Coordinates of C-alpha atoms in Angstrom, one line a residue:
X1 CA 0.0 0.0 0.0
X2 CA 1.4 3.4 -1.3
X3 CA 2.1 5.6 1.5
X4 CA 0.3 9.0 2.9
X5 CA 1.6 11.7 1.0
X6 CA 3.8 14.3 3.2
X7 CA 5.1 17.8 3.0
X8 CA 8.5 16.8 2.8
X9 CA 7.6 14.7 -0.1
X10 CA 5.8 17.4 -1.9
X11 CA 8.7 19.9 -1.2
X12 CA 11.3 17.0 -2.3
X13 CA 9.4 16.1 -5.6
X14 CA 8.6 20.0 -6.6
X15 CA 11.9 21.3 -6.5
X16 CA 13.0 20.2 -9.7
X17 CA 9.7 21.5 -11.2
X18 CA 10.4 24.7 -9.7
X19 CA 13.5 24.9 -11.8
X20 CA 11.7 23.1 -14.9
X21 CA 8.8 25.2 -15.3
X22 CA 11.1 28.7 -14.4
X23 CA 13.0 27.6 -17.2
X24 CA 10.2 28.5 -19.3
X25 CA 9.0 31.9 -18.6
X26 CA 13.0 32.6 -18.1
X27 CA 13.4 32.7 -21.6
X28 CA 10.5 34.8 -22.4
X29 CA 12.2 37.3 -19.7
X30 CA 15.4 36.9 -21.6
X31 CA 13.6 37.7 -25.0
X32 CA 12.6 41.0 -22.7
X33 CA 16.1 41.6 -21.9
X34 CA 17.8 41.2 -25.0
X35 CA 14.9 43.1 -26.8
X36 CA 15.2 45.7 -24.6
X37 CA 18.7 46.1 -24.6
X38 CA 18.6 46.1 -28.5
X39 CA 15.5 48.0 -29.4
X40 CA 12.7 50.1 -28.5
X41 CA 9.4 49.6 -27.3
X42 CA 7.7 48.5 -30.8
X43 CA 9.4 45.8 -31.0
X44 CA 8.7 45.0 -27.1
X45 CA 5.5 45.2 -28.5
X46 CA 5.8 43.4 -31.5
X47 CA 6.4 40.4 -29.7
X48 CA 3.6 41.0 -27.2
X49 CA 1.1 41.1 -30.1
X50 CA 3.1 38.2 -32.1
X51 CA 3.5 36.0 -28.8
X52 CA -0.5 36.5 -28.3
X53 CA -2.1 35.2 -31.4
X54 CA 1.0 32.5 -31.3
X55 CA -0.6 31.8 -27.8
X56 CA -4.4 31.3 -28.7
X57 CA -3.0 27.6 -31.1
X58 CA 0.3 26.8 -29.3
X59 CA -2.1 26.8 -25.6
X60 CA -5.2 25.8 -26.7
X61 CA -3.2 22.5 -27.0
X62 CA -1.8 22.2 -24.0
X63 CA -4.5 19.4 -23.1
X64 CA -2.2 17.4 -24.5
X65 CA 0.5 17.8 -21.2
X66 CA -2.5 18.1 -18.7
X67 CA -4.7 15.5 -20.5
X68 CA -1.9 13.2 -20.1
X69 CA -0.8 13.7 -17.0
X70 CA -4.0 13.2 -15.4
X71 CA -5.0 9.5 -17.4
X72 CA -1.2 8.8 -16.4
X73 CA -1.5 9.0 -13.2
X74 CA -4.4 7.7 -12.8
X75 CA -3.8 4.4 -15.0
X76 CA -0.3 4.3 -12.6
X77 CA -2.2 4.9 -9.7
X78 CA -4.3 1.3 -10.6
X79 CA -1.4 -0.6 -11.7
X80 CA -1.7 -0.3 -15.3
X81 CA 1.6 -0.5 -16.7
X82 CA 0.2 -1.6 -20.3
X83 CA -2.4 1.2 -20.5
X84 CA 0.5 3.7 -19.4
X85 CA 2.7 3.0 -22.2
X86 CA -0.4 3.3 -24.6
X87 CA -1.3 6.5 -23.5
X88 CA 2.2 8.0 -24.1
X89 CA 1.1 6.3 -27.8
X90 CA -2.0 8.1 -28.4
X91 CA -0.9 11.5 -26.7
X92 CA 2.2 11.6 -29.2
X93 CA -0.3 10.6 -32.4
X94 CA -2.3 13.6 -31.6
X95 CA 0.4 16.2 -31.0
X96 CA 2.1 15.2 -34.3
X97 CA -1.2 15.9 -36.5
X98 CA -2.1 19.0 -34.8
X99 CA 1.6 19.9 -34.9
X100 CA 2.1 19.9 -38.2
X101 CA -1.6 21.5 -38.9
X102 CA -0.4 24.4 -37.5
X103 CA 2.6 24.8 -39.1
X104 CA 1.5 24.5 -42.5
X105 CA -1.6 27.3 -41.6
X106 CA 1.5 29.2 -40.1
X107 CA 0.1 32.1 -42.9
X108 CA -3.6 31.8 -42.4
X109 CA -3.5 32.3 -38.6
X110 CA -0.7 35.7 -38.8
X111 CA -3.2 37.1 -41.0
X112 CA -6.2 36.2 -39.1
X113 CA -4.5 37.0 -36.2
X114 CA -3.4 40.5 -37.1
X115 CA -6.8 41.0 -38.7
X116 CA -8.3 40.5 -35.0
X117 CA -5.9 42.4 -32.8
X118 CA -5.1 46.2 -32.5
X119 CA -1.5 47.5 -33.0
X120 CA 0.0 50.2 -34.8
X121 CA 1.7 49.2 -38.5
X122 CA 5.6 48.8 -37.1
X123 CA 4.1 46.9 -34.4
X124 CA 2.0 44.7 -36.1
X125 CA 5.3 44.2 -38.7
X126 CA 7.7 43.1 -36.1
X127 CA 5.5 41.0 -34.4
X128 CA 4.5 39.1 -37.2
X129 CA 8.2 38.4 -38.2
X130 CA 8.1 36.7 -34.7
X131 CA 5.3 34.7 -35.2
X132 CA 6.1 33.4 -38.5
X133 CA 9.6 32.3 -37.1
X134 CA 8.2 30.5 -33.8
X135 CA 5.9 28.4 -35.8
X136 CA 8.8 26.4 -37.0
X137 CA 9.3 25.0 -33.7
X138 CA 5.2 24.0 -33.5
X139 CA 5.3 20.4 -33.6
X140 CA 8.3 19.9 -31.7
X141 CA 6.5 21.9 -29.0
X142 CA 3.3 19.9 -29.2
X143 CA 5.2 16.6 -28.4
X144 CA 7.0 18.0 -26.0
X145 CA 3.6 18.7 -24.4
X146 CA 3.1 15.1 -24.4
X147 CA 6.0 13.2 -23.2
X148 CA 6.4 15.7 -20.5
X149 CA 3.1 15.1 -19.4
X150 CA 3.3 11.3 -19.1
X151 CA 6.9 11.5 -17.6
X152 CA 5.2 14.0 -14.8
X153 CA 1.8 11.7 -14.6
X154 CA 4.7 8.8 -13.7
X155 CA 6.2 11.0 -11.3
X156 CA 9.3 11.9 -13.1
X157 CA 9.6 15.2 -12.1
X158 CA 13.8 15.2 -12.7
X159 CA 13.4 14.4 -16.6
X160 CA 11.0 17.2 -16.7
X161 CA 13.6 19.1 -15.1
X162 CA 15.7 18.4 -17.9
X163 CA 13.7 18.8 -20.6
X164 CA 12.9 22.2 -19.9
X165 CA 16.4 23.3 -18.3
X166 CA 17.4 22.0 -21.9
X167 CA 14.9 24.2 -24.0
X168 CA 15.8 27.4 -21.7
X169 CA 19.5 27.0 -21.8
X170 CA 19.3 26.8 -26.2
X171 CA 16.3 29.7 -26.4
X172 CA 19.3 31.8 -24.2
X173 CA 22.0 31.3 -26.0
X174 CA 20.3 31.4 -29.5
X175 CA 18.7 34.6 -28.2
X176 CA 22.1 36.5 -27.8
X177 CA 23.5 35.3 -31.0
X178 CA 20.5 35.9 -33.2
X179 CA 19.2 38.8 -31.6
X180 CA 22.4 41.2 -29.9
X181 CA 24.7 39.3 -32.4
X182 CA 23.3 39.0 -35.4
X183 CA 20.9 41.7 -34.9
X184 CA 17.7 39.8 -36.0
X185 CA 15.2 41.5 -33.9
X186 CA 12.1 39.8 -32.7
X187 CA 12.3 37.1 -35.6
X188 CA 15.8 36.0 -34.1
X189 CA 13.7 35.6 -31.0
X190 CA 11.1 33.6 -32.6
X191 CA 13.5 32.0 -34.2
X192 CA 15.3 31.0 -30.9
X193 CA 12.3 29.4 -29.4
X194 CA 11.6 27.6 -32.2
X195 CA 14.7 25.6 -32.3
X196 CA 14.9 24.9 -28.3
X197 CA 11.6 23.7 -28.5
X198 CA 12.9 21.0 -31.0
X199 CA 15.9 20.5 -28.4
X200 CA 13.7 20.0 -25.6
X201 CA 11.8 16.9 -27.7
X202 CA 14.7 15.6 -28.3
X203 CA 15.6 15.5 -24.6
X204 CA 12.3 14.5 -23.5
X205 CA 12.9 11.5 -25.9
X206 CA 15.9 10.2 -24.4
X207 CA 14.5 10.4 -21.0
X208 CA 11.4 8.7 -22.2
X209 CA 13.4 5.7 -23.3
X210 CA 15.2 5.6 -20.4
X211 CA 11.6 5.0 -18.2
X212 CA 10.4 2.5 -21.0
X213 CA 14.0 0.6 -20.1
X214 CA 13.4 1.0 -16.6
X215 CA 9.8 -0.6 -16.9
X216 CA 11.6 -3.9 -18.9
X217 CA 10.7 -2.5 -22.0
X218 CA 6.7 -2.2 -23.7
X219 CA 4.6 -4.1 -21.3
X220 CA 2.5 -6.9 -22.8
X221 CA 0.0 -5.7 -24.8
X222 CA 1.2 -2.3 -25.2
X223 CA 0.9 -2.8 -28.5
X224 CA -2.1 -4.8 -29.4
X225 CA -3.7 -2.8 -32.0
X226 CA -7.0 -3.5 -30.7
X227 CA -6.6 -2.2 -27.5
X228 CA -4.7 0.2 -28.6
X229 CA -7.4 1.7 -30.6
X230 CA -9.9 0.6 -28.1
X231 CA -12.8 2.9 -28.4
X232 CA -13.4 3.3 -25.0
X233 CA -10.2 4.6 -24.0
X234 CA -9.9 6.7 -27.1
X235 CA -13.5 8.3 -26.0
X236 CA -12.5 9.4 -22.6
X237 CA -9.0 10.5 -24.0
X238 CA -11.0 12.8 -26.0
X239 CA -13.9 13.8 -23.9
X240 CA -11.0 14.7 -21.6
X241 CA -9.1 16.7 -23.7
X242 CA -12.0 18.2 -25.6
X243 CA -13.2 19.7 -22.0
X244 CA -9.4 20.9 -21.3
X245 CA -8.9 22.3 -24.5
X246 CA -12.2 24.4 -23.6
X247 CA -11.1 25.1 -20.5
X248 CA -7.8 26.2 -21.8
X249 CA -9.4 28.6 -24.8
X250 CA -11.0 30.6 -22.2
X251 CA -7.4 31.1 -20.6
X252 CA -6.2 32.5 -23.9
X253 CA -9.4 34.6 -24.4
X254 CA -8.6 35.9 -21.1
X255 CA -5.0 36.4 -21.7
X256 CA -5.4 37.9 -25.4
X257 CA -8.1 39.9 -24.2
X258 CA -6.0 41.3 -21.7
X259 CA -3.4 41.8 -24.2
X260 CA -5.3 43.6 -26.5
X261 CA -7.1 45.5 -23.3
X262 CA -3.2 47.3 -23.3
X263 CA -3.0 47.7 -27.2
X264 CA -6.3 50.0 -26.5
X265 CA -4.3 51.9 -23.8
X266 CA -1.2 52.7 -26.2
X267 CA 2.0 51.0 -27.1
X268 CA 3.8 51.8 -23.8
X269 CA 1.3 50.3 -21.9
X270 CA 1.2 47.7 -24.1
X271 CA 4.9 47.3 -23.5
X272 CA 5.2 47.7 -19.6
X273 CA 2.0 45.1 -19.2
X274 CA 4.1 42.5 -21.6
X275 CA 7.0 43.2 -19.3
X276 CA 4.8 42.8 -15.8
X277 CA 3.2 39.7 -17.5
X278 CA 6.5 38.1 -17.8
X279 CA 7.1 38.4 -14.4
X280 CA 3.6 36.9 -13.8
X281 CA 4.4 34.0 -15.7
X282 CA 7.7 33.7 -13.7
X283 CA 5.6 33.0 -10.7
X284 CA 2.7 31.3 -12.3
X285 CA 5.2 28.8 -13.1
X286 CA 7.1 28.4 -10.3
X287 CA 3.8 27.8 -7.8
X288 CA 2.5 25.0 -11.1
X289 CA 5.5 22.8 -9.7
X290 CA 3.1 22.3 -6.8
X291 CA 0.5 22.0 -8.6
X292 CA 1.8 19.4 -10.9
X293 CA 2.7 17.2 -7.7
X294 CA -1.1 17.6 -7.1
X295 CA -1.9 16.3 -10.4
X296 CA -0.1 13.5 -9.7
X297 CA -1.5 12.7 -6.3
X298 CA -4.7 13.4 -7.2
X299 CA -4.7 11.5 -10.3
X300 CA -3.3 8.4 -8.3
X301 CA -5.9 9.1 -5.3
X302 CA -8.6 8.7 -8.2
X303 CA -6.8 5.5 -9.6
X304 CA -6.7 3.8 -6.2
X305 CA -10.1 5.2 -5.4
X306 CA -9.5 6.7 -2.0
X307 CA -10.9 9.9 -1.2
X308 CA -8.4 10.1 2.1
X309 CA -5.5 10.3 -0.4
X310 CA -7.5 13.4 -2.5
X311 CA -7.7 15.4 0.7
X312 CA -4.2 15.3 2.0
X313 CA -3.3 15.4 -1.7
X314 CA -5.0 19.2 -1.4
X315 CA -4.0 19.8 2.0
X316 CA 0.1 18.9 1.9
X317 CA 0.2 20.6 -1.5
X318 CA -2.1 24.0 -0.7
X319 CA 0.1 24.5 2.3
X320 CA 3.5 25.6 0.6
X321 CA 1.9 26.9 -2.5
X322 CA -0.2 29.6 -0.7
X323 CA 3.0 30.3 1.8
X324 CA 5.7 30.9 -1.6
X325 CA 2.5 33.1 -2.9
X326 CA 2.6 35.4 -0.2
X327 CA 6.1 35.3 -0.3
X328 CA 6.7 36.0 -3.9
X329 CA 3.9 38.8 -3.7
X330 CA 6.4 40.4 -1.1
X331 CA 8.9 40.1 -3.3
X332 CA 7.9 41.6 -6.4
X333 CA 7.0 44.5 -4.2
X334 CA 10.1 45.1 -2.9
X335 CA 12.1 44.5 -5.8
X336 CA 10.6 44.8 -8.6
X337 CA 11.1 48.1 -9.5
X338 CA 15.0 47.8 -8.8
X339 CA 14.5 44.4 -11.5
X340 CA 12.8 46.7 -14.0
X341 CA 15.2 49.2 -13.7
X342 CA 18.0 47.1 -14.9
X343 CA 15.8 44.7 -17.2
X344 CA 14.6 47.4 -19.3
X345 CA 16.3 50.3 -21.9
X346 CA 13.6 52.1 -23.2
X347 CA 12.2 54.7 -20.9
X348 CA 8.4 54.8 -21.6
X349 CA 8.2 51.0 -21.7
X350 CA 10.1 50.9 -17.8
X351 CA 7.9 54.2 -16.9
X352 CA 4.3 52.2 -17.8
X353 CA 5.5 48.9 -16.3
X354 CA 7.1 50.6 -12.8
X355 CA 3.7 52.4 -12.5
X356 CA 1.7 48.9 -12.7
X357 CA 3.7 47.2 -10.7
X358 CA 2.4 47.0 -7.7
X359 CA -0.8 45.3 -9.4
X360 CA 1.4 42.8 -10.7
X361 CA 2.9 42.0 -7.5
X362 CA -1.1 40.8 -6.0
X363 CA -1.2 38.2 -8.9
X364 CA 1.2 35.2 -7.2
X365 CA -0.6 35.8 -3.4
X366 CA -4.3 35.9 -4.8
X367 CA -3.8 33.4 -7.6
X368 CA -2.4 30.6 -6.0
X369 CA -5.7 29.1 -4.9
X370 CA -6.4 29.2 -8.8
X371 CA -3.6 27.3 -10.1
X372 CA -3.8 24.8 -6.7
X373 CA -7.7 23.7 -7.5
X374 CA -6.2 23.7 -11.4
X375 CA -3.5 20.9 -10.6
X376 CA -6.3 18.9 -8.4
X377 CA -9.4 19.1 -11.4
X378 CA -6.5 18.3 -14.4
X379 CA -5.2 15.2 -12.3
X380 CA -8.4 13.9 -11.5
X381 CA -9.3 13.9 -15.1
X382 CA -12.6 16.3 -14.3
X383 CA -12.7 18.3 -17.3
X384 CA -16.0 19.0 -16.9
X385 CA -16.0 21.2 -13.9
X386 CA -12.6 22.9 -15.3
X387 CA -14.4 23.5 -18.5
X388 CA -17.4 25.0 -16.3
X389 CA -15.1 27.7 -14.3
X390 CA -13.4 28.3 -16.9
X391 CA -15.9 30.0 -18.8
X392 CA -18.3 31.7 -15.6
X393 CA -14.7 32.7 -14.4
X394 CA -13.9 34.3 -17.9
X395 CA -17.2 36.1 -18.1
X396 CA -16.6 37.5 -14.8
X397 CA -13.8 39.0 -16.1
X398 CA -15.2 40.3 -19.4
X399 CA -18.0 41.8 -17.5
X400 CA -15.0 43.8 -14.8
X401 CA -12.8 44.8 -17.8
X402 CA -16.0 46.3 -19.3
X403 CA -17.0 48.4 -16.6
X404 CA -13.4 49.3 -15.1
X405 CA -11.0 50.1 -17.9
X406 CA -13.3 53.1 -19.9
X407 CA -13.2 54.9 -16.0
X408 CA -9.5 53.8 -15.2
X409 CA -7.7 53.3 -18.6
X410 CA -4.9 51.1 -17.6
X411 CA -5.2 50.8 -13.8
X412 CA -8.7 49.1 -15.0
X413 CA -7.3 47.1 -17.0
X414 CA -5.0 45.3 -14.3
X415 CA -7.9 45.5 -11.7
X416 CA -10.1 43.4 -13.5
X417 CA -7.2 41.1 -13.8
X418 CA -7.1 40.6 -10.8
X419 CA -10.6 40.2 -10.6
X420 CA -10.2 36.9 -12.9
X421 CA -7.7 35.4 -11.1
X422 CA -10.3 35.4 -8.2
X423 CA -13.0 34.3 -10.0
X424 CA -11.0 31.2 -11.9
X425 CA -10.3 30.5 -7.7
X426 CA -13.6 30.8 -6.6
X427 CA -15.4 28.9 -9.7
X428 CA -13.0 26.5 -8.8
X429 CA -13.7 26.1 -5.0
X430 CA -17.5 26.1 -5.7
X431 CA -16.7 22.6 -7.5
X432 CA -14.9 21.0 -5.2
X433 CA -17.4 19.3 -3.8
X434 CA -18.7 17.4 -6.9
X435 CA -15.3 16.4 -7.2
X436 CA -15.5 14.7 -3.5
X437 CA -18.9 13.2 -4.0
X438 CA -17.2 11.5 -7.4
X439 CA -14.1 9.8 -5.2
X440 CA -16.4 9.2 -2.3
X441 CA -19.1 7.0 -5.0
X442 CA -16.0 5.3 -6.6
X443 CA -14.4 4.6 -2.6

């Protein structure tokens, strides 16, 4: 029998998720830097507008690392070793098609893209030379998506580690060749991404390999065709994913809305909220590493059907996520305008994002409860209820924007921010019980 799950544990296994998903958002904060070191605020902006519409396809995917993870964990959880190996099958299928699908409408989506959001010409220019560079690197992304899923739904949290540390280290260095080297702007950025995205597949290959060898190879049955293709796995594979993916679309509504919420404001604000929402990202991905333990646990707590093992998955993981939100809340306040200060050249683009600061600083302390209750839904596989909050939490936030930002220009903008990261909490916590009732009637 598996044992109860303990802080020491969670702290153990998040670590090297707190470097892993840093990695990440560290290279869009080194795509700031450099950017900012080597030209002005449109092309700050250019990538802000470029990295958006890039977002709404590259993230409305990213069921495929959350849908895995959860049907991971949970076939783990029950001793499935067979089913495991098949998932990692199906979840690689998918990203490879859809991959590849949005490379070769690389063209279609810049123009719908930049036929949707606001920016002035120069801006519009330089982030579609981003965009139409960091589409190269789609497919490798995508299947990155799903081996790191199934290697975190297994509890390898080190590989992930690696995998990411991989693709941060290569966007970095390309970064300062293409862009303060070579002088290619924000398509040497794009450009960068693109190719450690690639890198990172690669990694996450070798370490997936590596657990297939440390399982004795494919499991019997792994590959029986029939059960492969059995259409009873591939319909919850879907109907998860399908509710994710919605779930995930109205994140990037949200996110582009917000975006484009800054465009209306001006370039500069444009530019200091791209800046602020890099250091949001920062933090959003550091707190996810204990999030992702709770998808583990609570995918393994569905597998094993214990309802025990679901609450002190939420307990022993909540604890230190809301603690490091407070902490890097504090943080951000006291340092953050020393960080922006050094981070970036161009005057009006620090100017905008110093002034907002201190809204940005609230996002790690009021949405940690958010990203907790995210890890615990995606784990347990209960894309309904995700898909539910997801959408009253991004109406809540349409309706705020609304009514704020035409009374408070940009300081409206960032308060109903805030105001969504609540909500996305709150929707979340009114659905906890269903989720309880569901382990209890399976106990």
């Amino acid at each position: 029998m598996d044992k109860p799950l303990t802080r020491l544990e969670v702290l153990t296994r998040a670590w090297p998720l707190i470097f892993a998903n840093a990695s990440v958002p560290l290279a869009g904060v080194i795509d700031t830097f450099v950017l900012g070191l080597s030209g002005d605020a449109s092309d700050l902006g250019g990538v802000a507008l470029g990295g958006t519409i890039f977002a709404v396809f590259y993230w409305s995917f990213y069921f495929l690392r959350m849908g895995t993870t959860g049907l991971t964990a949970q076939a783990d959880g029950a001793g499935k070793l067979a089913e495991t190996q098949r998932i990692l099958m199906r979840a690689m299928a998918v990203a490879a098609v859809l991959g590849f699908a949005v490379f070769l409408l690389r063209d279609l989506i810049a123009w719908g893209g930049f036929a949707i959001l606001q920016g002035e010409a120069d801006v519009e220019s330089k982030g579609a030379d981003y965009l139409l560079a960091r589409v190269w690197g789609a497919p490798g992304a995508l299947a990155a998506f799903a081996i790191s899923g199934w290697l975190i739904g297994l509890g390898r949290n080190g590989a992930t580690l690696a995998m990411y540390a991989g693709f941060s280290a290569i966007n970095i260095i390309l970064d300062l060749w293409f862009v303060l080297g070579l002088g290619m702007g924000p398509g040497g950025v794009g450009a960068a991404t693109a190719i450690a995205e690639w890198g990172a597949l690669l990694i996450g290959i070798g370490f997936a390999m590596h657990q297939l060898k440390r399982q004795d190879g494919l499991a019997e049955g792994a590959l029986d065709r029939q059960r492969l293709l059995d259409p009873h796995a591939l319909a919850e594979m879907f109907h998860v994913n399908f509710n994710l993916m919605i779930r995930t679309w109205t994140l990037v509504i949200g996110f582009t809305w917000f975006a484009n919420a800054g465009a209306r404001q001006g370039t500069t604000a444009l530019a200091g909220n791209h800046v602020l929402l890099q250091v949001i990202t920062l933090w959003a991905f550091v707190l996810d590493a204990f999030a992702f333990v709770a998808e583990t646990e609570a995918g393994r707590a569905v597998g094993r059907k214990s309802l025990a093992a679901l609450r002190r998955t939420v307990r022993m993981t909540g604890e230190p996520m809301l603690a490091a939100g407070a902490i890097f809340a504090v943080l951000t306040f006291l340092f953050g305008e020393a960080a922006l200060t050094v981070v970036i050249a161009d005057e009006s683009a620090r100017t905008a994002a110093i002034t907002y600061l201190p809204w940005c600083a609230l996002v790690p302390l009021l949405g940690a409860g958010a990203w907790l209750l995210d890890g615990v839904f995606i784990g347990a596989t209960s894309g309904k209820i995700l898909r539910n909050a997801g959408i009253a939490s991004l109406i809540v936030y349409l309706a705020a924007d609304t009514l704020l930002t035409p009374s408070f220009a940009n300081h409206g903008v960032w308060a109903a921010f805030l105001i969504y990261y609540i909500a996305r909490g709150a929707a979340l916590a009114v659905g906890y019980p269903a989720l309880e009732r569901r382990a209890a009637a399976t106990g």
